[in-house]
Amino acid sequence: MLVSCWNCINEENLNGAIEAFVRCIEQQTEDEEYPEAYANLGAIYTRTSDYGKAYAAFSEAYRLKRENWKVVENLMLVSLVLGKYHECMMYMKRLVELRHASKRPLH
């Protein structure tokens, strides 16, 4: 299933990629959830400028996997585009927390 998602992305068939990731998400079970599928769906929605759907997809990815800094960064950026400034600041703070917890140097 994920192969068809990536094939669509590689071919710039973003609508096909959206459909493929949605199918992937629909097939998940309680025991096996796919935060990466939600994150990738959010990234595709961002590329199509559908920021409301991107925000919803990234939010679900964040709910499932709170330690993913890239999801947090994307939520921060999409929140800014949508004018959700409080959320944007909240996610910016979370990014700083994740960076501090990982003790990675800034580059």
mmCIF file with all atom_site columns, C-alpha atoms in Angstrom, residues 11-12 37 39 59 68-69 71 73 79-80 85 103:
data_model
loop_
_atom_site.group_PDB
_atom_site.id
_atom_site.type_symbol
_atom_site.label_atom_id
_atom_site.label_alt_id
_atom_site.label_comp_id
_atom_site.label_asym_id
_atom_site.label_entity_id
_atom_site.label_seq_id
_atom_site.pdbx_PDB_ins_code
_atom_site.Cartn_x
_atom_site.Cartn_y
_atom_site.Cartn_z
_atom_site.occupancy
_atom_site.B_iso_or_equiv
_atom_site.pdbx_formal_charge
_atom_site.auth_seq_id
_atom_site.auth_comp_id
_atom_site.auth_asym_id
_atom_site.auth_atom_id
_atom_site.pdbx_PDB_model_num
ATOM 1  C CA . GLU A 1 11  ? 4.916  11.023 -10.325 1.00 0.00 ? 11  GLU A CA 1
ATOM 2  C CA . GLU A 1 12  ? 3.565  14.300 -8.859  1.00 0.00 ? 12  GLU A CA 1
ATOM 3  C CA . ALA A 1 37  ? 0.739  8.111  7.102   1.00 0.00 ? 37  ALA A CA 1
ATOM 4  C CA . ALA A 1 39  ? 2.199  13.101 8.631   1.00 0.00 ? 39  ALA A CA 1
ATOM 5  C CA . SER A 1 59  ? -2.701 16.996 14.493  1.00 0.00 ? 59  SER A CA 1
ATOM 6  C CA . ASN A 1 68  ? 8.297  13.614 16.153  1.00 0.00 ? 68  ASN A CA 1
ATOM 7  C CA . TRP A 1 69  ? 9.907  17.056 15.785  1.00 0.00 ? 69  TRP A CA 1
ATOM 8  C CA . VAL A 1 71  ? 5.360  16.869 12.756  1.00 0.00 ? 71  VAL A CA 1
ATOM 9  C CA . GLU A 1 73  ? 7.446  21.844 13.054  1.00 0.00 ? 73  GLU A CA 1
ATOM 10 C CA . SER A 1 79  ? -0.864 27.047 12.340  1.00 0.00 ? 79  SER A CA 1
ATOM 11 C CA . LEU A 1 80  ? 0.893  30.241 11.324  1.00 0.00 ? 80  LEU A CA 1
ATOM 12 C CA . TYR A 1 85  ? -1.111 32.131 16.499  1.00 0.00 ? 85  TYR A CA 1
ATOM 13 C CA . LYS A 1 103 ? 20.537 17.681 23.576  1.00 0.00 ? 103 LYS A CA 1
#
